JSON list of C-alpha atoms in Angstrom, two decimals:
[
{"chain": "L", "resi": 1168, "resn": "GLN", "atom": "CA", "xyz": [106.20, 72.17, 157.06]},
{"chain": "L", "resi": 1169, "resn": "VAL", "atom": "CA", "xyz": [105.48, 73.14, 153.49]},
{"chain": "L", "resi": 1170, "resn": "GLN", "atom": "CA", "xyz": [105.18, 70.17, 151.15]},
{"chain": "L", "resi": 1171, "resn": "LEU", "atom": "CA", "xyz": [104.18, 69.72, 147.53]},
{"chain": "L", "resi": 1172, "resn": "VAL", "atom": "CA", "xyz": [103.45, 66.09, 146.67]},
{"chain": "L", "resi": 1173, "resn": "GLN", "atom": "CA", "xyz": [102.98, 65.17, 143.04]},
{"chain": "L", "resi": 1174, "resn": "SER", "atom": "CA", "xyz": [101.23, 62.25, 141.39]},
{"chain": "L", "resi": 1175, "resn": "GLY", "atom": "CA", "xyz": [103.14, 59.28, 140.05]},
{"chain": "L", "resi": 1176, "resn": "ALA", "atom": "CA", "xyz": [104.92, 58.56, 136.80]},
{"chain": "L", "resi": 1177, "resn": "GLU", "atom": "CA", "xyz": [102.91, 58.26, 133.59]},
{"chain": "L", "resi": 1178, "resn": "VAL", "atom": "CA", "xyz": [103.47, 56.57, 130.25]},
{"chain": "L", "resi": 1179, "resn": "LYS", "atom": "CA", "xyz": [101.41, 57.94, 127.39]},
{"chain": "L", "resi": 1180, "resn": "LYS", "atom": "CA", "xyz": [101.11, 57.40, 123.66]},
{"chain": "L", "resi": 1181, "resn": "PRO", "atom": "CA", "xyz": [101.64, 60.25, 121.21]},
{"chain": "L", "resi": 1182, "resn": "GLY", "atom": "CA", "xyz": [98.49, 62.31, 120.82]},
{"chain": "L", "resi": 1183, "resn": "ALA", "atom": "CA", "xyz": [97.18, 61.45, 124.29]},
{"chain": "L", "resi": 1184, "resn": "SER", "atom": "CA", "xyz": [96.78, 63.77, 127.28]},
{"chain": "L", "resi": 1185, "resn": "VAL", "atom": "CA", "xyz": [98.28, 63.69, 130.75]},
{"chain": "L", "resi": 1186, "resn": "LYS", "atom": "CA", "xyz": [97.13, 65.35, 133.96]},
{"chain": "L", "resi": 1187, "resn": "VAL", "atom": "CA", "xyz": [99.60, 65.75, 136.81]},
{"chain": "L", "resi": 1188, "resn": "SER", "atom": "CA", "xyz": [98.50, 66.71, 140.30]},
{"chain": "L", "resi": 1189, "resn": "CYS", "atom": "CA", "xyz": [100.36, 68.63, 143.00]},
{"chain": "L", "resi": 1190, "resn": "LYS", "atom": "CA", "xyz": [98.92, 68.52, 146.54]},
{"chain": "L", "resi": 1191, "resn": "ALA", "atom": "CA", "xyz": [100.06, 71.31, 148.81]},
{"chain": "L", "resi": 1192, "resn": "SER", "atom": "CA", "xyz": [100.21, 71.28, 152.59]},
{"chain": "L", "resi": 1193, "resn": "GLY", "atom": "CA", "xyz": [101.74, 73.29, 155.41]},
{"chain": "L", "resi": 1194, "resn": "TYR", "atom": "CA", "xyz": [100.66, 76.74, 154.20]},
{"chain": "L", "resi": 1195, "resn": "THR", "atom": "CA", "xyz": [97.61, 78.72, 153.13]},
{"chain": "L", "resi": 1196, "resn": "PHE", "atom": "CA", "xyz": [97.13, 77.44, 149.58]},
{"chain": "L", "resi": 1197, "resn": "THR", "atom": "CA", "xyz": [95.37, 80.54, 148.27]},
{"chain": "L", "resi": 1198, "resn": "SER", "atom": "CA", "xyz": [98.18, 82.87, 149.41]},
{"chain": "L", "resi": 1199, "resn": "TYR", "atom": "CA", "xyz": [100.60, 81.72, 146.69]},
{"chain": "L", "resi": 1200, "resn": "GLY", "atom": "CA", "xyz": [100.63, 80.83, 143.05]},
{"chain": "L", "resi": 1201, "resn": "ILE", "atom": "CA", "xyz": [101.82, 77.57, 141.59]},
{"chain": "L", "resi": 1202, "resn": "SER", "atom": "CA", "xyz": [104.20, 77.42, 138.66]},
{"chain": "L", "resi": 1203, "resn": "TRP", "atom": "CA", "xyz": [104.92, 74.34, 136.59]},
{"chain": "L", "resi": 1204, "resn": "VAL", "atom": "CA", "xyz": [108.41, 73.62, 135.28]},
{"chain": "L", "resi": 1205, "resn": "ARG", "atom": "CA", "xyz": [109.58, 70.72, 133.15]},
{"chain": "L", "resi": 1206, "resn": "GLN", "atom": "CA", "xyz": [112.96, 69.21, 132.43]},
{"chain": "L", "resi": 1207, "resn": "ALA", "atom": "CA", "xyz": [113.61, 66.95, 129.45]},
{"chain": "L", "resi": 1208, "resn": "PRO", "atom": "CA", "xyz": [116.24, 64.24, 129.93]},
{"chain": "L", "resi": 1209, "resn": "GLY", "atom": "CA", "xyz": [119.69, 65.82, 130.23]},
{"chain": "L", "resi": 1210, "resn": "GLN", "atom": "CA", "xyz": [118.31, 69.28, 129.56]},
{"chain": "L", "resi": 1211, "resn": "GLY", "atom": "CA", "xyz": [117.68, 72.49, 131.50]},
{"chain": "L", "resi": 1212, "resn": "LEU", "atom": "CA", "xyz": [114.61, 73.85, 133.23]},
{"chain": "L", "resi": 1213, "resn": "GLU", "atom": "CA", "xyz": [111.66, 75.11, 131.18]},
{"chain": "L", "resi": 1214, "resn": "TRP", "atom": "CA", "xyz": [108.90, 77.20, 132.75]},
{"chain": "L", "resi": 1215, "resn": "MET", "atom": "CA", "xyz": [105.48, 76.07, 131.54]},
{"chain": "L", "resi": 1216, "resn": "GLY", "atom": "CA", "xyz": [103.15, 78.51, 133.21]},
{"chain": "L", "resi": 1217, "resn": "TRP", "atom": "CA", "xyz": [101.60, 79.85, 136.40]},
{"chain": "L", "resi": 1218, "resn": "ILE", "atom": "CA", "xyz": [98.27, 79.78, 138.13]},
{"chain": "L", "resi": 1219, "resn": "SER", "atom": "CA", "xyz": [97.07, 81.96, 140.96]},
{"chain": "L", "resi": 1220, "resn": "ALA", "atom": "CA", "xyz": [95.59, 79.74, 143.65]},
{"chain": "L", "resi": 1221, "resn": "TYR", "atom": "CA", "xyz": [93.72, 82.81, 144.87]},
{"chain": "L", "resi": 1222, "resn": "ASN", "atom": "CA", "xyz": [91.59, 83.52, 141.80]},
{"chain": "L", "resi": 1223, "resn": "GLY", "atom": "CA", "xyz": [92.58, 80.96, 139.15]},
{"chain": "L", "resi": 1224, "resn": "ASN", "atom": "CA", "xyz": [94.26, 83.47, 136.83]},
{"chain": "L", "resi": 1225, "resn": "THR", "atom": "CA", "xyz": [96.78, 81.80, 134.55]},
{"chain": "L", "resi": 1226, "resn": "ASN", "atom": "CA", "xyz": [99.63, 82.67, 132.24]},
{"chain": "L", "resi": 1227, "resn": "TYR", "atom": "CA", "xyz": [101.16, 80.02, 130.01]},
{"chain": "L", "resi": 1228, "resn": "ALA", "atom": "CA", "xyz": [104.46, 79.89, 128.17]},
{"chain": "L", "resi": 1229, "resn": "GLN", "atom": "CA", "xyz": [103.84, 80.87, 124.57]},
{"chain": "L", "resi": 1230, "resn": "LYS", "atom": "CA", "xyz": [105.16, 77.61, 123.11]},
{"chain": "L", "resi": 1231, "resn": "LEU", "atom": "CA", "xyz": [102.58, 75.62, 125.09]},
{"chain": "L", "resi": 1232, "resn": "GLN", "atom": "CA", "xyz": [99.58, 77.89, 124.51]},
{"chain": "L", "resi": 1233, "resn": "GLY", "atom": "CA", "xyz": [96.61, 75.83, 123.37]},
{"chain": "L", "resi": 1234, "resn": "ARG", "atom": "CA", "xyz": [97.99, 72.51, 124.69]},
{"chain": "L", "resi": 1235, "resn": "VAL", "atom": "CA", "xyz": [98.27, 73.18, 128.42]},
{"chain": "L", "resi": 1236, "resn": "THR", "atom": "CA", "xyz": [95.67, 73.92, 131.07]},
{"chain": "L", "resi": 1237, "resn": "MET", "atom": "CA", "xyz": [96.40, 74.63, 134.73]},
{"chain": "L", "resi": 1238, "resn": "THR", "atom": "CA", "xyz": [93.72, 74.47, 137.38]},
{"chain": "L", "resi": 1239, "resn": "THR", "atom": "CA", "xyz": [93.40, 74.36, 141.13]},
{"chain": "L", "resi": 1240, "resn": "ASP", "atom": "CA", "xyz": [90.99, 72.81, 143.62]},
{"chain": "L", "resi": 1241, "resn": "THR", "atom": "CA", "xyz": [91.10, 75.00, 146.71]},
{"chain": "L", "resi": 1242, "resn": "SER", "atom": "CA", "xyz": [88.96, 72.52, 148.67]},
{"chain": "L", "resi": 1243, "resn": "THR", "atom": "CA", "xyz": [91.82, 70.00, 148.54]},
{"chain": "L", "resi": 1244, "resn": "SER", "atom": "CA", "xyz": [94.76, 72.43, 148.09]},
{"chain": "L", "resi": 1245, "resn": "THR", "atom": "CA", "xyz": [95.68, 70.69, 144.87]},
{"chain": "L", "resi": 1246, "resn": "ALA", "atom": "CA", "xyz": [96.97, 72.10, 141.61]},
{"chain": "L", "resi": 1247, "resn": "TYR", "atom": "CA", "xyz": [96.69, 70.31, 138.29]},
{"chain": "L", "resi": 1248, "resn": "MET", "atom": "CA", "xyz": [98.52, 70.58, 134.98]},
{"chain": "L", "resi": 1249, "resn": "GLU", "atom": "CA", "xyz": [97.02, 68.97, 131.90]},
{"chain": "L", "resi": 1250, "resn": "LEU", "atom": "CA", "xyz": [99.04, 68.70, 128.69]},
{"chain": "L", "resi": 1251, "resn": "ARG", "atom": "CA", "xyz": [97.29, 67.55, 125.51]},
{"chain": "L", "resi": 1252, "resn": "SER", "atom": "CA", "xyz": [98.37, 66.25, 122.11]},
{"chain": "L", "resi": 1253, "resn": "LEU", "atom": "CA", "xyz": [101.50, 64.76, 123.62]},
{"chain": "L", "resi": 1254, "resn": "ARG", "atom": "CA", "xyz": [104.60, 64.36, 121.47]},
{"chain": "L", "resi": 1255, "resn": "SER", "atom": "CA", "xyz": [107.84, 62.50, 122.10]},
{"chain": "L", "resi": 1256, "resn": "ASP", "atom": "CA", "xyz": [109.58, 65.78, 122.98]},
{"chain": "L", "resi": 1257, "resn": "ASP", "atom": "CA", "xyz": [107.15, 66.24, 125.87]},
{"chain": "L", "resi": 1258, "resn": "THR", "atom": "CA", "xyz": [108.96, 63.40, 127.64]},
{"chain": "L", "resi": 1259, "resn": "ALA", "atom": "CA", "xyz": [110.28, 65.08, 130.77]},
{"chain": "L", "resi": 1260, "resn": "VAL", "atom": "CA", "xyz": [110.14, 65.36, 134.52]},
{"chain": "L", "resi": 1261, "resn": "TYR", "atom": "CA", "xyz": [107.37, 67.80, 135.44]},
{"chain": "L", "resi": 1262, "resn": "TYR", "atom": "CA", "xyz": [107.66, 69.84, 138.63]},
{"chain": "L", "resi": 1263, "resn": "CYS", "atom": "CA", "xyz": [105.24, 72.06, 140.47]},
{"chain": "L", "resi": 1264, "resn": "ALA", "atom": "CA", "xyz": [106.66, 74.85, 142.59]},
{"chain": "L", "resi": 1265, "resn": "ARG", "atom": "CA", "xyz": [105.23, 77.32, 145.08]},
{"chain": "L", "resi": 1266, "resn": "ASP", "atom": "CA", "xyz": [105.48, 80.67, 143.35]},
{"chain": "L", "resi": 1267, "resn": "GLY", "atom": "CA", "xyz": [106.21, 83.49, 145.77]},
{"chain": "L", "resi": 1268, "resn": "GLU", "atom": "CA", "xyz": [106.50, 86.30, 143.17]},
{"chain": "L", "resi": 1269, "resn": "THR", "atom": "CA", "xyz": [110.26, 86.69, 143.56]},
{"chain": "L", "resi": 1270, "resn": "GLU", "atom": "CA", "xyz": [111.19, 83.05, 143.89]},
{"chain": "L", "resi": 1271, "resn": "PHE", "atom": "CA", "xyz": [110.07, 79.41, 143.74]},
{"chain": "L", "resi": 1272, "resn": "ASP", "atom": "CA", "xyz": [110.77, 78.41, 147.31]},
{"chain": "L", "resi": 1273, "resn": "TYR", "atom": "CA", "xyz": [109.28, 74.92, 147.51]},
{"chain": "L", "resi": 1274, "resn": "TRP", "atom": "CA", "xyz": [109.16, 72.28, 144.81]},
{"chain": "L", "resi": 1275, "resn": "GLY", "atom": "CA", "xyz": [107.36, 69.00, 144.31]},
{"chain": "L", "resi": 1276, "resn": "GLN", "atom": "CA", "xyz": [109.37, 65.82, 143.91]},
{"chain": "L", "resi": 1277, "resn": "GLY", "atom": "CA", "xyz": [108.76, 65.69, 140.16]},
{"chain": "L", "resi": 1278, "resn": "THR", "atom": "CA", "xyz": [106.65, 63.46, 137.94]},
{"chain": "L", "resi": 1279, "resn": "LEU", "atom": "CA", "xyz": [108.19, 61.61, 135.00]},
{"chain": "L", "resi": 1280, "resn": "VAL", "atom": "CA", "xyz": [105.99, 61.66, 131.93]},
{"chain": "L", "resi": 1281, "resn": "THR", "atom": "CA", "xyz": [107.15, 59.38, 129.14]},
{"chain": "L", "resi": 1282, "resn": "VAL", "atom": "CA", "xyz": [105.60, 59.71, 125.69]},
{"chain": "L", "resi": 1283, "resn": "SER", "atom": "CA", "xyz": [106.23, 56.66, 123.58]},
{"chain": "L", "resi": 1284, "resn": "SER", "atom": "CA", "xyz": [104.40, 54.58, 121.03]},
{"chain": "Y", "resi": 421, "resn": "ASP", "atom": "CA", "xyz": [110.88, 87.73, 125.73]},
{"chain": "Y", "resi": 422, "resn": "ILE", "atom": "CA", "xyz": [113.79, 88.13, 128.10]},
{"chain": "Y", "resi": 423, "resn": "GLN", "atom": "CA", "xyz": [116.66, 85.73, 127.50]},
{"chain": "Y", "resi": 424, "resn": "LEU", "atom": "CA", "xyz": [119.24, 84.69, 130.08]},
{"chain": "Y", "resi": 425, "resn": "THR", "atom": "CA", "xyz": [122.77, 83.51, 129.39]},
{"chain": "Y", "resi": 426, "resn": "GLN", "atom": "CA", "xyz": [125.10, 81.92, 131.91]},
{"chain": "Y", "resi": 427, "resn": "SER", "atom": "CA", "xyz": [128.85, 81.67, 131.88]},
{"chain": "Y", "resi": 428, "resn": "PRO", "atom": "CA", "xyz": [130.64, 79.44, 132.07]},
{"chain": "Y", "resi": 429, "resn": "SER", "atom": "CA", "xyz": [128.40, 76.56, 131.03]},
{"chain": "Y", "resi": 430, "resn": "PHE", "atom": "CA", "xyz": [130.81, 74.14, 132.67]},
{"chain": "Y", "resi": 431, "resn": "LEU", "atom": "CA", "xyz": [133.27, 74.70, 135.49]},
{"chain": "Y", "resi": 432, "resn": "SER", "atom": "CA", "xyz": [135.80, 72.33, 136.97]},
{"chain": "Y", "resi": 433, "resn": "ALA", "atom": "CA", "xyz": [136.94, 73.27, 140.47]},
{"chain": "Y", "resi": 434, "resn": "SER", "atom": "CA", "xyz": [138.47, 71.90, 143.65]},
{"chain": "Y", "resi": 435, "resn": "VAL", "atom": "CA", "xyz": [137.17, 71.82, 147.20]},
{"chain": "Y", "resi": 436, "resn": "GLY", "atom": "CA", "xyz": [138.00, 75.15, 148.83]},
{"chain": "Y", "resi": 437, "resn": "ASP", "atom": "CA", "xyz": [138.00, 77.12, 145.57]},
{"chain": "Y", "resi": 438, "resn": "ARG", "atom": "CA", "xyz": [136.12, 80.38, 145.16]},
{"chain": "Y", "resi": 439, "resn": "VAL", "atom": "CA", "xyz": [133.66, 79.99, 142.32]},
{"chain": "Y", "resi": 440, "resn": "THR", "atom": "CA", "xyz": [131.77, 82.69, 140.43]},
{"chain": "Y", "resi": 441, "resn": "ILE", "atom": "CA", "xyz": [128.97, 82.14, 137.93]},
{"chain": "Y", "resi": 442, "resn": "THR", "atom": "CA", "xyz": [127.61, 84.99, 135.81]},
{"chain": "Y", "resi": 443, "resn": "CYS", "atom": "CA", "xyz": [124.09, 85.41, 134.50]},
{"chain": "Y", "resi": 444, "resn": "ARG", "atom": "CA", "xyz": [123.25, 88.06, 131.92]},
{"chain": "Y", "resi": 445, "resn": "ALA", "atom": "CA", "xyz": [119.78, 89.21, 130.90]},
{"chain": "Y", "resi": 446, "resn": "SER", "atom": "CA", "xyz": [118.88, 90.45, 127.42]},
{"chain": "Y", "resi": 447, "resn": "GLN", "atom": "CA", "xyz": [117.22, 93.49, 129.00]},
{"chain": "Y", "resi": 448, "resn": "GLY", "atom": "CA", "xyz": [117.08, 95.07, 132.42]},
{"chain": "Y", "resi": 449, "resn": "ILE", "atom": "CA", "xyz": [115.23, 93.03, 135.04]},
{"chain": "Y", "resi": 450, "resn": "SER", "atom": "CA", "xyz": [115.92, 95.16, 138.10]},
{"chain": "Y", "resi": 451, "resn": "SER", "atom": "CA", "xyz": [116.63, 92.65, 140.90]},
{"chain": "Y", "resi": 452, "resn": "TYR", "atom": "CA", "xyz": [114.07, 90.03, 139.88]},
{"chain": "Y", "resi": 453, "resn": "LEU", "atom": "CA", "xyz": [116.61, 87.25, 139.71]},
{"chain": "Y", "resi": 454, "resn": "ALA", "atom": "CA", "xyz": [116.95, 84.00, 141.64]},
{"chain": "Y", "resi": 455, "resn": "TRP", "atom": "CA", "xyz": [119.53, 81.22, 141.75]},
{"chain": "Y", "resi": 456, "resn": "TYR", "atom": "CA", "xyz": [118.89, 77.48, 142.14]},
{"chain": "Y", "resi": 457, "resn": "GLN", "atom": "CA", "xyz": [121.06, 74.44, 142.73]},
{"chain": "Y", "resi": 458, "resn": "GLN", "atom": "CA", "xyz": [120.07, 71.10, 141.24]},
{"chain": "Y", "resi": 459, "resn": "LYS", "atom": "CA", "xyz": [121.61, 67.71, 141.88]},
{"chain": "Y", "resi": 460, "resn": "PRO", "atom": "CA", "xyz": [120.95, 64.70, 139.64]},
{"chain": "Y", "resi": 461, "resn": "GLY", "atom": "CA", "xyz": [117.50, 63.19, 140.12]},
{"chain": "Y", "resi": 462, "resn": "LYS", "atom": "CA", "xyz": [116.42, 65.94, 142.51]},
{"chain": "Y", "resi": 463, "resn": "ALA", "atom": "CA", "xyz": [114.22, 69.01, 142.30]},
{"chain": "Y", "resi": 464, "resn": "PRO", "atom": "CA", "xyz": [115.95, 72.38, 142.14]},
{"chain": "Y", "resi": 465, "resn": "LYS", "atom": "CA", "xyz": [116.69, 74.08, 145.45]},
{"chain": "Y", "resi": 466, "resn": "LEU", "atom": "CA", "xyz": [116.37, 77.83, 145.94]},
{"chain": "Y", "resi": 467, "resn": "LEU", "atom": "CA", "xyz": [119.63, 79.49, 147.02]},
{"chain": "Y", "resi": 468, "resn": "ILE", "atom": "CA", "xyz": [119.24, 83.23, 146.39]},
{"chain": "Y", "resi": 469, "resn": "TYR", "atom": "CA", "xyz": [116.29, 85.44, 145.48]},
{"chain": "Y", "resi": 470, "resn": "ALA", "atom": "CA", "xyz": [115.88, 89.12, 144.69]},
{"chain": "Y", "resi": 471, "resn": "ALA", "atom": "CA", "xyz": [119.43, 88.94, 143.34]},
{"chain": "Y", "resi": 472, "resn": "SER", "atom": "CA", "xyz": [121.15, 88.96, 146.73]},
{"chain": "Y", "resi": 473, "resn": "THR", "atom": "CA", "xyz": [118.85, 87.62, 149.47]},
{"chain": "Y", "resi": 474, "resn": "LEU", "atom": "CA", "xyz": [120.01, 84.31, 150.90]},
{"chain": "Y", "resi": 475, "resn": "GLN", "atom": "CA", "xyz": [117.20, 81.80, 151.30]},
{"chain": "Y", "resi": 476, "resn": "SER", "atom": "CA", "xyz": [116.69, 80.59, 154.86]},
{"chain": "Y", "resi": 477, "resn": "GLY", "atom": "CA", "xyz": [118.85, 77.57, 155.65]},
{"chain": "Y", "resi": 478, "resn": "VAL", "atom": "CA", "xyz": [121.30, 78.10, 152.79]},
{"chain": "Y", "resi": 479, "resn": "PRO", "atom": "CA", "xyz": [124.95, 78.26, 153.89]},
{"chain": "Y", "resi": 480, "resn": "SER", "atom": "CA", "xyz": [126.51, 81.72, 153.98]},
{"chain": "Y", "resi": 481, "resn": "ARG", "atom": "CA", "xyz": [129.28, 80.67, 151.57]},
{"chain": "Y", "resi": 482, "resn": "PHE", "atom": "CA", "xyz": [126.67, 81.32, 148.85]},
{"chain": "Y", "resi": 483, "resn": "SER", "atom": "CA", "xyz": [126.11, 84.93, 147.87]},
{"chain": "Y", "resi": 484, "resn": "GLY", "atom": "CA", "xyz": [124.50, 86.80, 144.99]},
{"chain": "Y", "resi": 485, "resn": "SER", "atom": "CA", "xyz": [124.97, 90.26, 143.57]},
{"chain": "Y", "resi": 486, "resn": "GLY", "atom": "CA", "xyz": [124.02, 92.43, 140.63]},
{"chain": "Y", "resi": 487, "resn": "SER", "atom": "CA", "xyz": [121.09, 94.30, 139.17]},
{"chain": "Y", "resi": 488, "resn": "GLY", "atom": "CA", "xyz": [119.82, 95.32, 135.78]},
{"chain": "Y", "resi": 489, "resn": "THR", "atom": "CA", "xyz": [121.38, 92.93, 133.28]},
{"chain": "Y", "resi": 490, "resn": "GLU", "atom": "CA", "xyz": [124.37, 91.34, 135.02]},
{"chain": "Y", "resi": 491, "resn": "PHE", "atom": "CA", "xyz": [124.30, 89.10, 138.06]},
{"chain": "Y", "resi": 492, "resn": "THR", "atom": "CA", "xyz": [126.72, 86.80, 139.83]},
{"chain": "Y", "resi": 493, "resn": "LEU", "atom": "CA", "xyz": [126.49, 83.82, 142.13]},
{"chain": "Y", "resi": 494, "resn": "THR", "atom": "CA", "xyz": [129.59, 83.28, 144.26]},
{"chain": "Y", "resi": 495, "resn": "ILE", "atom": "CA", "xyz": [130.52, 80.27, 146.35]},
{"chain": "Y", "resi": 496, "resn": "SER", "atom": "CA", "xyz": [133.27, 81.49, 148.65]},
{"chain": "Y", "resi": 497, "resn": "SER", "atom": "CA", "xyz": [134.77, 78.09, 149.47]},
{"chain": "Y", "resi": 498, "resn": "LEU", "atom": "CA", "xyz": [133.48, 75.15, 147.44]},
{"chain": "Y", "resi": 499, "resn": "GLN", "atom": "CA", "xyz": [132.39, 72.17, 149.49]},
{"chain": "Y", "resi": 500, "resn": "PRO", "atom": "CA", "xyz": [131.94, 68.55, 148.29]},
{"chain": "Y", "resi": 501, "resn": "GLU", "atom": "CA", "xyz": [128.15, 68.89, 148.48]},
{"chain": "Y", "resi": 502, "resn": "ASP", "atom": "CA", "xyz": [128.22, 71.94, 146.15]},
{"chain": "Y", "resi": 503, "resn": "PHE", "atom": "CA", "xyz": [129.04, 69.96, 143.03]},
{"chain": "Y", "resi": 504, "resn": "ALA", "atom": "CA", "xyz": [125.81, 70.39, 141.07]},
{"chain": "Y", "resi": 505, "resn": "THR", "atom": "CA", "xyz": [124.21, 72.39, 138.28]},
{"chain": "Y", "resi": 506, "resn": "TYR", "atom": "CA", "xyz": [123.25, 76.00, 138.97]},
{"chain": "Y", "resi": 507, "resn": "TYR", "atom": "CA", "xyz": [120.47, 77.90, 137.22]},
{"chain": "Y", "resi": 508, "resn": "CYS", "atom": "CA", "xyz": [119.56, 81.56, 137.27]},
{"chain": "Y", "resi": 509, "resn": "GLN", "atom": "CA", "xyz": [115.92, 82.58, 136.86]},
{"chain": "Y", "resi": 510, "resn": "GLN", "atom": "CA", "xyz": [114.22, 85.87, 136.05]},
{"chain": "Y", "resi": 511, "resn": "LEU", "atom": "CA", "xyz": [110.64, 86.58, 137.06]},
{"chain": "Y", "resi": 512, "resn": "ASN", "atom": "CA", "xyz": [108.13, 89.14, 135.72]},
{"chain": "Y", "resi": 513, "resn": "SER", "atom": "CA", "xyz": [105.25, 90.00, 137.99]},
{"chain": "Y", "resi": 514, "resn": "TYR", "atom": "CA", "xyz": [102.50, 90.89, 135.55]},
{"chain": "Y", "resi": 515, "resn": "PRO", "atom": "CA", "xyz": [101.77, 89.12, 133.38]},
{"chain": "Y", "resi": 516, "resn": "ARG", "atom": "CA", "xyz": [103.52, 86.33, 135.20]},
{"chain": "Y", "resi": 517, "resn": "GLY", "atom": "CA", "xyz": [106.50, 85.24, 133.15]},
{"chain": "Y", "resi": 518, "resn": "VAL", "atom": "CA", "xyz": [109.60, 83.28, 134.08]},
{"chain": "Y", "resi": 519, "resn": "THR", "atom": "CA", "xyz": [112.79, 82.36, 132.24]},
{"chain": "Y", "resi": 520, "resn": "PHE", "atom": "CA", "xyz": [115.60, 80.08, 133.34]},
{"chain": "Y", "resi": 521, "resn": "GLY", "atom": "CA", "xyz": [119.19, 80.34, 132.26]},
{"chain": "Y", "resi": 522, "resn": "PRO", "atom": "CA", "xyz": [120.75, 77.33, 130.51]},
{"chain": "Y", "resi": 523, "resn": "GLY", "atom": "CA", "xyz": [122.65, 76.21, 133.61]},
{"chain": "Y", "resi": 524, "resn": "THR", "atom": "CA", "xyz": [126.25, 75.93, 134.83]},
{"chain": "Y", "resi": 525, "resn": "LYS", "atom": "CA", "xyz": [127.54, 72.52, 135.81]},
{"chain": "Y", "resi": 526, "resn": "VAL", "atom": "CA", "xyz": [130.16, 72.60, 138.58]},
{"chain": "Y", "resi": 527, "resn": "ASP", "atom": "CA", "xyz": [132.28, 69.48, 138.54]},
{"chain": "Y", "resi": 528, "resn": "ILE", "atom": "CA", "xyz": [135.16, 68.14, 140.57]},
{"chain": "Y", "resi": 529, "resn": "LYS", "atom": "CA", "xyz": [138.63, 68.89, 139.23]}
]
């Protein structure tokens, strides 16, 4: 069955970087994209960006341009999201999701990133 | 950028009620709209995609309709497990762009 398993919770200081991984299984990794979505405490869902697992093309949400990088490793069917220059308002649960063009049909379990001095 | 609004933002209902949530887009998005259910501490779950296609395994009491700028999610008979927050989502193919609505929390009356 399709599964997306994310790396564990992180605590970072302001200004640091975080890299979250998302290991896919149960499907052909290069046949779908991966989108990243975050959710601040008590808030709604915010799309961060997308990466094609086929060719590595990306598109990032404008507000995160310059601070976020999404990559994939097709040899291990793993997607990565790196966010730099962390601020307190980056504290959130970060999700990866299988992006099927018209829907996000499978989601990772979420990774809590806490930014605190 | 396309903006989505949802109404109501909060809804109090009883088991067995028919519930309708509306999602409006700031410009036409054809049928590129999906609906998700999220329970506290859990990842969102896909319910409906392409405005009206029921995701495999989702109960038939959930249905979606609409196109262009106005969409609805209907729960025909609310069940105890349906109390959650519901989000609509629009998707652009190229360049890839996605927006979520602000959410509708469905609570027990």
